[in-house]
XYZ file of N, CA and C in Angstrom:
693
model
N -4.913 16.636 10.995
C -3.859 17.221 10.485
C -2.855 16.591 10.043
N -1.511 17.766 9.061
C -0.338 17.262 8.767
C 0.927 16.812 9.794
N 0.112 17.532 10.916
C 1.489 17.309 12.353
C 0.806 16.657 12.471
N -0.296 15.406 13.260
C -0.721 14.417 13.105
C 0.110 13.174 12.286
N 0.051 13.324 10.877
C 0.522 12.706 9.550
C 2.122 12.812 10.096
N 2.788 13.711 10.324
C 3.856 13.493 10.309
C 4.213 12.166 12.079
N 3.674 13.001 12.295
C 4.402 12.134 13.809
C 3.496 10.317 13.487
N 2.888 10.307 12.794
C 2.907 9.042 13.089
C 4.018 8.310 11.755
N 4.119 8.894 11.123
C 5.498 8.639 10.133
C 6.335 8.279 11.165
N 6.702 9.878 11.415
C 8.058 8.849 13.018
C 8.064 7.645 13.449
N 6.527 7.661 14.108
C 6.576 6.512 14.870
C 6.986 5.067 13.937
N 5.960 5.250 13.152
C 6.545 4.235 12.189
C 7.698 3.282 11.478
N 8.828 4.432 12.177
C 9.740 4.781 11.261
C 11.016 4.001 12.504
N 10.242 4.710 13.662
C 10.660 3.907 14.728
C 10.256 2.340 14.958
N 9.062 2.312 15.017
C 9.240 0.902 14.682
C 10.017 0.021 13.569
N 10.050 0.574 12.298
C 10.713 0.208 11.949
C 12.317 -0.224 11.991
N 12.799 0.686 12.544
C 14.158 0.689 12.777
C 14.370 -0.779 13.497
N 12.861 -1.090 14.259
C 13.495 -2.340 15.182
C 13.425 -3.331 14.280
N 12.811 -3.397 13.161
C 12.174 -4.590 12.507
C 13.544 -4.826 11.769
N 13.511 -3.553 10.780
C 14.593 -4.089 9.676
C 15.958 -4.548 9.985
N 16.324 -5.383 9.262
C 17.921 -5.781 9.845
C 18.364 -6.587 8.145
N 19.510 -7.022 8.177
C 20.100 -7.475 6.882
C 19.361 -8.645 6.531
N 19.189 -8.721 4.407
C 18.952 -10.216 4.214
C 17.574 -10.074 4.350
N 16.975 -8.957 4.691
C 15.422 -8.330 4.323
C 14.673 -7.969 2.994
N 13.451 -8.887 3.112
C 13.368 -8.291 1.511
C 11.905 -6.949 2.343
N 12.001 -5.639 1.649
C 10.918 -4.987 2.322
C 9.776 -4.440 1.192
N 8.578 -5.455 1.485
C 7.079 -4.583 0.637
C 6.675 -3.010 0.429
N 6.562 -1.940 0.401
C 6.236 -1.305 -0.001
C 5.026 -0.595 -0.922
N 4.136 0.090 -0.635
C 3.066 0.648 -1.542
C 3.279 2.081 -1.707
N 2.192 3.023 -2.519
C 2.588 4.380 -2.556
C 1.490 5.304 -1.847
N 1.659 6.571 -2.204
C 0.900 7.467 -1.666
C 1.882 8.536 -0.908
N 0.171 9.592 0.286
C 1.216 10.409 0.894
C 2.171 9.890 1.623
N 1.444 8.904 2.953
C 2.157 7.986 3.699
C 3.257 7.605 3.710
N 3.129 6.718 2.909
C 4.910 6.978 1.747
C 5.928 7.468 1.743
N 4.973 8.598 0.824
C 6.204 9.908 0.590
C 6.422 10.536 1.586
N 5.632 10.599 3.008
C 6.033 11.122 4.179
C 7.160 10.477 4.830
N 7.279 9.061 5.048
C 7.683 8.363 5.445
C 9.564 8.056 4.804
N 9.402 8.146 3.727
C 10.348 7.533 3.280
C 10.925 9.095 3.245
N 10.644 10.633 3.587
C 11.246 11.740 4.057
C 12.196 11.691 5.111
N 11.102 11.012 6.454
C 11.565 10.745 7.941
C 12.512 9.777 8.218
N 12.570 8.621 7.281
C 13.355 7.673 7.402
C 14.951 7.883 7.898
N 14.996 7.373 8.503
C 16.287 7.363 9.489
C 17.150 6.251 8.900
N 18.126 6.987 7.660
C 19.254 5.819 6.702
C 20.107 5.108 8.103
N 20.264 4.088 7.424
C 21.117 3.334 7.550
C 21.434 2.169 6.953
N 22.531 1.883 7.688
C 23.477 1.168 6.280
C 23.338 -0.675 6.678
N 22.778 -1.515 5.811
C 22.270 -2.781 6.129
C 22.762 -3.333 5.075
N 23.169 -4.792 4.871
C 23.238 -6.075 4.371
C 22.123 -6.734 3.096
N 22.527 -6.116 2.170
C 21.344 -7.291 1.579
C 19.763 -7.229 1.508
N 19.486 -5.937 1.194
C 17.896 -5.584 2.080
C 17.662 -4.960 0.272
N 15.965 -5.583 0.277
C 15.813 -5.532 -1.270
C 14.388 -4.732 -0.838
N 14.336 -3.897 -1.757
C 12.886 -2.965 -1.577
C 12.028 -3.347 -2.738
N 10.819 -3.594 -2.137
C 9.835 -4.133 -3.206
C 9.024 -3.100 -3.636
N 8.571 -2.797 -4.902
C 7.199 -2.070 -5.081
C 6.766 -2.878 -5.617
N 5.234 -2.925 -4.654
C 4.063 -4.462 -4.362
C 3.037 -4.360 -5.405
N 3.210 -2.856 -6.179
C 1.600 -2.907 -7.037
C 2.601 -1.734 -7.667
N 2.040 -2.143 -9.179
C 2.190 -1.143 -10.087
C 1.944 0.848 -9.942
N 1.998 1.233 -10.765
C 1.928 2.903 -10.919
C 1.346 3.897 -10.601
N 1.360 4.815 -9.571
C 0.066 5.993 -9.364
C 0.759 6.504 -10.422
N 0.942 7.307 -11.250
C 1.471 8.251 -12.082
C 0.862 9.465 -12.167
N 0.919 9.965 -11.275
C 0.062 10.847 -10.865
C 0.526 12.240 -11.321
N 1.910 11.907 -11.275
C 2.350 13.338 -11.928
C 3.311 13.690 -10.992
N 3.149 13.221 -9.629
C 4.119 13.726 -8.724
C 4.611 12.560 -8.275
N 5.965 12.330 -8.532
C 7.458 11.131 -8.623
C 7.059 10.834 -7.365
N 7.430 11.475 -6.398
C 7.640 11.454 -4.713
C 6.705 10.330 -3.999
N 5.308 10.452 -4.311
C 4.728 9.461 -3.576
C 4.541 8.406 -4.815
N 5.212 8.089 -5.897
C 4.834 7.204 -6.770
C 5.305 5.727 -6.364
N 5.436 4.266 -6.376
C 5.803 2.905 -5.747
C 7.614 2.916 -6.687
N 7.289 3.832 -7.533
C 9.130 3.579 -8.673
C 10.053 4.514 -7.626
N 9.674 5.925 -7.569
C 10.657 6.952 -6.809
C 11.129 5.742 -5.359
N 9.751 5.856 -4.785
C 10.086 5.239 -3.217
C 10.915 4.078 -2.974
N 10.251 3.412 -4.156
C 11.580 2.008 -3.785
C 12.592 2.532 -3.976
N 12.970 3.294 -5.066
C 14.933 4.012 -5.038
C 14.916 4.859 -4.297
N 14.576 5.167 -3.494
C 15.559 6.418 -2.153
C 15.316 5.655 -1.172
N 13.995 4.393 -0.742
C 14.169 4.122 0.290
C 15.602 3.097 0.407
N 15.166 2.204 -0.760
C 16.748 1.488 -0.642
C 17.697 2.490 -0.729
N 18.334 3.292 -1.008
C 19.249 3.966 -1.031
C 19.643 4.580 0.049
N 18.353 4.297 1.128
C 18.532 5.246 2.327
C 19.042 3.856 3.512
N 18.695 2.497 2.873
C 18.844 1.444 3.487
C 20.320 0.701 2.989
N 20.525 1.386 2.121
C 22.105 0.787 1.580
C 21.442 -0.622 0.664
N 20.402 -0.724 0.243
C 19.669 -1.893 -0.803
C 20.167 -1.436 -1.859
N 19.232 -2.746 -2.102
C 18.143 -3.086 -3.205
C 17.165 -2.552 -3.765
N 16.222 -2.322 -4.911
C 14.816 -2.207 -5.102
C 14.650 -3.136 -6.312
N 13.224 -3.708 -5.747
C 12.950 -4.173 -7.345
C 11.441 -3.659 -7.715
N 11.337 -2.944 -9.343
C 10.575 -1.965 -9.422
C 9.079 -2.808 -10.208
N 8.194 -1.866 -10.577
C 7.077 -2.417 -11.506
C 6.585 -2.142 -12.039
N 7.043 -1.598 -13.738
C 6.842 -0.531 -14.616
C 5.656 -0.747 -15.581
N 4.439 -0.467 -14.727
C 3.353 -0.786 -15.236
C 2.290 0.238 -14.281
N 0.915 0.324 -14.801
C 0.030 1.257 -14.256
C -0.423 -0.173 -13.325
N -0.738 1.007 -12.900
C -1.802 -0.129 -11.286
C -2.448 -1.222 -11.990
N -3.216 -0.603 -12.816
C -4.534 -1.212 -13.661
C -4.581 -1.558 -14.895
N -5.032 -2.654 -15.466
C -5.421 -2.386 -16.850
C -6.549 -2.554 -16.779
N -7.645 -2.528 -17.781
C -8.938 -2.605 -18.595
C -9.080 -3.867 -19.463
N -8.266 -4.586 -19.389
C -7.832 -6.057 -20.722
C -7.201 -7.417 -19.910
N -7.764 -8.501 -20.195
C -7.723 -9.389 -19.152
C -5.704 -9.679 -20.041
N -6.129 -9.859 -21.496
C -5.045 -10.043 -22.351
C -3.810 -9.388 -21.818
N -4.121 -7.835 -21.814
C -2.495 -6.928 -21.692
C -2.555 -7.298 -20.018
N -3.382 -7.760 -19.340
C -2.766 -7.836 -17.833
C -2.345 -9.167 -17.716
N -2.328 -9.947 -18.249
C -1.888 -11.774 -18.377
C -0.362 -11.441 -19.112
N -0.408 -10.115 -19.921
C 1.220 -10.791 -20.862
C 1.993 -9.430 -19.387
N 1.065 -8.533 -18.671
C 2.191 -7.620 -18.330
C 2.821 -8.524 -17.492
N 2.167 -9.673 -16.571
C 2.319 -10.213 -15.095
C 3.521 -10.962 -15.079
N 3.247 -11.885 -16.726
C 4.649 -12.773 -17.301
C 5.814 -12.185 -18.009
N 6.072 -10.640 -18.143
C 6.942 -10.262 -18.360
C 7.811 -10.382 -17.745
N 9.363 -10.766 -17.825
C 10.216 -11.432 -16.837
C 10.587 -10.359 -15.796
N 10.638 -8.879 -16.187
C 10.971 -7.791 -15.432
C 9.593 -8.143 -14.061
N 8.750 -8.056 -14.734
C 7.345 -7.209 -13.639
C 7.400 -8.847 -12.688
N 7.185 -9.822 -13.771
C 7.373 -11.347 -12.992
C 7.428 -11.700 -11.890
N 8.994 -11.712 -12.244
C 10.919 -11.565 -10.479
C 9.683 -10.701 -9.797
N 9.325 -8.643 -10.108
C 8.821 -8.042 -9.028
C 8.015 -8.625 -8.080
N 6.635 -9.347 -8.771
C 5.726 -9.848 -8.067
C 6.406 -10.989 -7.252
N 6.912 -12.066 -7.494
C 7.416 -13.154 -6.630
C 8.185 -12.305 -5.686
N 9.406 -11.127 -5.797
C 9.610 -11.207 -4.511
C 8.380 -10.351 -3.718
N 7.454 -9.631 -4.353
C 6.156 -8.991 -3.216
C 5.735 -10.126 -2.719
N 5.524 -11.323 -3.668
C 4.993 -12.130 -2.580
C 5.582 -13.592 -1.799
N 6.917 -12.826 -1.302
C 8.104 -13.372 0.190
C 8.508 -12.024 0.499
N 7.371 -11.283 1.108
C 8.609 -10.529 1.846
C 8.802 -10.058 3.363
N 9.315 -10.151 3.762
C 10.008 -10.527 5.179
C 8.749 -9.233 5.767
N 8.906 -8.038 5.549
C 7.825 -6.865 6.081
C 7.641 -6.295 5.109
N 6.352 -5.089 5.690
C 5.626 -4.787 4.466
C 4.483 -3.511 4.769
N 5.236 -1.778 4.528
C 4.980 -1.162 5.065
C 4.032 -0.378 4.108
N 2.730 -0.330 4.557
C 1.725 0.487 3.805
C 1.058 1.529 4.253
N 0.253 2.931 3.426
C -0.280 3.082 3.487
C -1.780 2.422 3.691
N -3.041 2.663 4.283
C -4.735 2.814 4.289
C -5.546 3.459 3.306
N -5.940 2.862 1.746
C -7.073 3.318 0.907
C -8.479 3.594 1.557
N -8.301 4.918 1.682
C -9.728 5.287 1.822
C -11.063 5.289 0.369
N -12.245 5.438 0.810
C -13.051 5.369 -0.352
C -13.637 6.740 -1.019
N -12.803 8.030 -0.162
C -12.646 9.296 -0.662
C -12.829 9.931 -1.744
N -12.650 11.279 -2.118
C -12.328 11.844 -4.041
C -10.945 12.212 -3.573
N -10.524 12.498 -2.111
C -9.192 12.480 -2.223
C -8.128 11.211 -2.298
N -8.722 10.106 -2.674
C -8.041 8.670 -2.688
C -6.749 9.115 -3.530
N -5.769 8.655 -3.247
C -4.735 8.225 -4.571
C -5.002 8.023 -5.994
N -6.080 6.893 -5.633
C -5.906 6.421 -6.905
C -7.139 7.186 -8.209
N -8.411 8.133 -6.970
C -8.759 8.178 -7.620
C -8.335 10.033 -8.260
N -7.125 10.457 -7.625
C -6.205 11.326 -8.332
C -5.284 11.782 -9.192
N -4.971 10.459 -8.740
C -4.222 9.491 -10.330
C -5.096 8.965 -11.576
N -5.865 9.428 -11.576
C -7.031 9.204 -12.300
C -7.809 7.593 -12.635
N -8.032 6.548 -12.501
C -7.698 5.674 -12.536
C -8.908 5.068 -11.808
N -9.828 5.871 -10.746
C -11.417 5.737 -9.853
C -11.662 7.234 -10.726
N -13.071 6.966 -10.825
C -13.738 8.490 -10.800
C -15.422 8.189 -9.527
N -15.882 9.023 -9.264
C -16.808 9.603 -8.279
C -18.169 7.774 -9.070
N -18.173 8.086 -9.830
C -19.131 7.128 -10.459
C -18.801 5.525 -9.775
N -17.419 5.657 -9.585
C -16.569 4.129 -9.252
C -16.705 3.816 -8.260
N -16.410 4.881 -6.679
C -16.581 5.044 -5.466
C -18.087 4.628 -5.087
N -18.953 5.488 -5.836
C -20.462 4.877 -5.210
C -20.269 3.388 -5.149
N -20.171 3.154 -6.889
C -20.464 1.602 -7.470
C -19.493 0.672 -6.683
N -18.857 0.486 -5.553
C -18.118 0.375 -4.921
C -18.279 0.179 -3.702
N -18.658 1.734 -2.756
C -19.087 1.477 -1.633
C -20.971 0.802 -1.671
N -21.552 0.819 -2.866
C -22.947 -0.028 -2.873
C -22.446 -1.563 -2.694
N -21.543 -2.279 -3.286
C -21.089 -3.495 -3.356
C -19.841 -3.552 -1.375
N -20.095 -2.822 -0.724
C -20.064 -2.762 0.559
C -18.200 -2.800 0.650
N -17.836 -1.976 -0.197
C -16.599 -1.453 -0.008
C -16.053 -0.328 0.736
N -15.303 -0.676 1.854
C -14.864 0.991 3.426
C -13.555 0.637 2.471
N -12.575 0.555 1.962
C -11.394 0.950 1.701
C -10.276 0.086 0.189
N -8.627 0.295 0.110
C -8.784 -0.341 -0.034
C -6.986 -0.383 0.007
N -6.326 -1.458 -0.617
C -5.286 -1.668 0.101
C -4.666 -2.803 -1.004
N -3.513 -2.565 -1.496
C -2.697 -2.913 -2.937
C -3.638 -3.214 -4.190
N -4.278 -1.377 -4.269
C -5.608 -0.896 -5.212
C -6.782 -1.707 -4.999
N -7.161 -3.124 -4.726
C -7.930 -3.628 -4.194
C -8.800 -3.317 -3.119
N -10.320 -3.104 -3.310
C -11.405 -3.084 -2.725
C -11.157 -3.916 -1.635
N -11.698 -3.792 -0.166
C -11.982 -3.841 0.375
C -13.290 -3.954 1.138
N -13.984 -5.226 1.953
C -15.341 -4.654 2.529
C -14.561 -4.986 4.386
N -15.681 -4.278 4.876
C -15.543 -4.281 7.025
C -14.898 -4.902 7.620
N -15.005 -6.712 6.667
C -14.447 -7.761 7.339
C -13.429 -7.974 6.482
N -12.505 -7.328 5.299
C -11.471 -7.224 4.988
C -12.168 -8.562 3.691
N -12.536 -8.962 3.644
C -12.878 -9.195 1.855
C -12.813 -8.700 0.631
N -11.894 -9.125 -0.437
C -12.282 -8.314 -1.987
C -13.224 -7.666 -1.566
N -13.561 -6.615 -2.629
C -14.276 -6.992 -3.385
C -14.294 -6.856 -4.888
N -15.036 -7.230 -5.799
C -14.696 -7.459 -7.158
C -14.566 -6.208 -7.854
N -13.901 -5.701 -8.794
C -14.091 -4.598 -9.573
C -14.023 -4.953 -10.911
N -15.126 -4.894 -11.110
C -15.322 -4.999 -13.058
C -14.650 -4.661 -14.167
N -13.371 -5.453 -14.610
C -12.944 -4.693 -15.160
C -11.562 -3.671 -16.019
N -11.109 -3.868 -13.802
C -10.079 -3.268 -13.805
C -8.806 -4.494 -12.775
N -7.856 -4.859 -13.556
C -7.333 -5.739 -13.592
C -5.857 -5.399 -12.974
N -5.197 -5.258 -11.354
C -4.353 -4.891 -10.829
C -3.017 -5.226 -11.225
N -2.192 -4.423 -11.500
C -0.652 -5.219 -11.851
C -0.104 -5.272 -10.488
N 0.125 -5.898 -9.788
C 0.484 -6.066 -8.680
C 0.058 -7.522 -8.456
N 0.384 -7.635 -6.484
C 0.589 -8.531 -5.644
C -0.735 -8.997 -5.450
N -0.939 -10.379 -4.779
C -3.018 -10.210 -4.117
C -2.627 -9.903 -2.468
N -3.851 -9.568 -2.501
C -4.262 -9.697 -0.404
C -3.599 -10.058 0.285
N -3.707 -11.897 -0.263
C -2.829 -12.986 0.367
C -1.449 -12.820 0.474
N -0.754 -11.217 -0.134
C 0.799 -11.430 -0.329
C 1.025 -10.464 1.232
N -0.082 -9.908 1.405
C -0.175 -8.901 2.702
C -0.028 -10.091 4.224
N -0.488 -11.399 3.922
C -0.584 -12.009 5.158
C 0.120 -13.251 5.529
N 1.390 -13.315 4.574
C 2.720 -13.844 5.373
C 3.789 -13.524 5.934
N 4.148 -12.023 5.879
C 5.371 -11.059 6.245
C 4.737 -11.414 7.623
N 5.744 -11.515 9.042
C 5.910 -11.166 9.924
C 5.530 -10.043 10.517
N 5.857 -9.131 9.561
C 5.578 -7.393 9.970
C 4.903 -6.701 8.674
N 3.471 -6.217 8.673
C 2.577 -6.048 8.178
C 2.187 -4.087 9.012
N 3.345 -3.533 8.367
C 2.775 -1.898 9.252
C 2.004 -0.780 8.645
N 1.517 -0.458 8.642
C 0.247 0.084 8.506
C 0.416 1.466 9.320
N 0.536 2.777 8.095
C -0.119 4.224 8.787
C -1.468 4.747 7.827
N -1.890 5.396 8.974
C -3.316 6.350 8.300
C -3.709 6.820 9.286
N -4.125 8.089 8.463
C -5.007 9.184 9.929
C -6.311 10.212 9.522
N -7.232 10.045 10.068
C -7.955 10.723 10.460
C -9.382 9.984 10.562
N -10.416 10.325 10.874
C -11.419 9.208 11.489
C -11.847 8.874 9.709
N -11.824 9.549 8.866
C -12.695 8.760 7.678
C -11.985 8.489 7.149
N -10.963 6.996 7.839
C -10.222 5.848 7.403
C -10.348 4.976 8.215
N -11.348 5.459 9.188
C -11.176 4.918 10.608
C -12.143 2.473 10.025
N -13.149 3.053 8.726
C -13.229 1.624 8.145
C -12.629 0.763 7.414
N -11.702 1.774 6.474
C -10.798 1.213 6.025
C -9.428 0.515 7.108
N -9.356 0.809 7.318
C -8.003 0.265 8.861
C -9.105 -0.824 9.417
N -9.699 -0.300 9.793
C -10.681 -1.692 10.452
C -10.267 -2.892 9.938
N -10.501 -2.905 8.568
C -10.799 -3.512 7.185
C -9.730 -4.768 7.014
N -8.573 -3.263 6.980
C -7.594 -3.603 6.447
C -6.899 -4.381 8.025
N -7.380 -4.485 8.991
C -7.361 -5.345 10.428
C -7.174 -6.959 10.576
N -8.494 -6.796 9.854
C -9.825 -7.509 10.140
C -9.049 -8.875 8.799
N -8.846 -8.194 7.627
C -8.275 -9.419 7.138
C -6.883 -9.578 6.512
N -6.628 -9.390 7.886
C -4.781 -10.240 8.194
C -3.955 -9.388 7.313
N -4.107 -8.009 6.822
C -3.354 -7.186 5.958
C -2.517 -6.228 6.850
N -3.285 -5.949 7.632
C -2.084 -4.912 8.729
C -1.797 -5.779 10.156
N -1.193 -6.664 10.989
C -0.688 -6.689 11.719
C 0.081 -5.033 13.409
N 0.143 -4.529 12.537
C 0.771 -3.370 13.370
C 0.167 -2.149 13.173
N -0.312 -1.703 13.514
C -1.424 -0.070 12.784
C -1.254 1.140 13.857
N -0.698 2.273 12.390
C 0.258 3.454 13.501
C -0.985 4.318 13.195
N -1.775 4.913 13.976
C -2.819 5.820 13.494
C -2.824 6.644 14.909
N -3.428 8.580 13.987
C -3.675 9.739 15.356
C -4.643 9.338 16.013
N -4.215 9.953 16.791
C -6.027 10.003 17.936
C -7.894 9.744 17.012
N -7.687 10.767 16.047
C -8.780 11.122 15.632
C -9.333 9.518 14.780
N -7.964 8.816 13.950
C -8.667 7.671 13.643
C -9.295 6.394 14.626
N -8.308 7.030 15.785
C -8.231 5.359 16.654
C -10.004 5.604 17.268
N -10.187 6.716 18.137
C -11.417 7.239 18.325
C -12.684 6.876 17.631
N -12.597 7.265 16.001
C -13.806 6.582 15.208
C -13.486 5.365 14.588
N -12.674 4.677 14.806
C -12.884 3.000 14.764
C -13.464 2.498 16.025
N -13.053 2.813 17.485
C -13.583 2.784 18.499
C -14.989 3.024 18.572
N -15.503 3.748 17.802
C -17.129 3.665 17.795
C -17.184 3.284 17.137
N -17.433 2.994 15.561
C -17.326 2.534 14.511
C -17.505 0.416 14.887
N -16.012 -0.056 15.424
C -16.904 -1.278 16.226
C -17.625 -1.163 17.273
N -17.706 -0.621 17.958
C -19.646 -0.407 19.118
C -20.345 -0.639 18.343
N -20.114 0.393 16.874
C -21.856 0.883 16.602
C -21.881 -0.988 15.273
N -20.582 -1.949 14.941
C -20.591 -2.973 14.435
C -21.050 -4.355 15.275
N -21.202 -4.168 16.493
C -21.376 -5.252 17.601
C -22.724 -5.563 17.573
């Protein structure tokens, strides 16, 4: 429910308030969880904090849930700076992808995204209401194809299976940090609600992409049941 979603974001803010300090780099993604978190984020004045957009733009028409705007708003609330990726999440041409990730501004942002101290992210599902489909990047056919290859969710716009392994997605080149960028920060905080994201949440934890997960009761119970089934 919406109330549970907001409660999880408040809990995440409480966790983040104990983590964030001066001279840190905070990596963020996009989506509904990040939008809600941004709204309830407690303003604080920190020194030399840089907020990094880790993946390209959703382009949903709702700027409040896109990485560009979120990085700007969060950096303002923290009294810091931001680094954005002015490019779409996916491109379908390898040459175009190579050009984009080597463009000076994008290259600098990606370098920072791979050297974060803390990451805050939502957890992507393979349902039709996932932000990637709402933004037009995925279709029903794409989701069926990915599920057939074992995908259960996505992190950084990269499909993953139940063990957290990246699932290859032909001709979809991500303009963003690799999944390995989620494994090096001391803190990677994930926000997820609803039972349908149980598989994705488990996969993200198993892959080492999230080490602190904030969930609602429905997801927690579904995840416990799924883990029992997997044994």
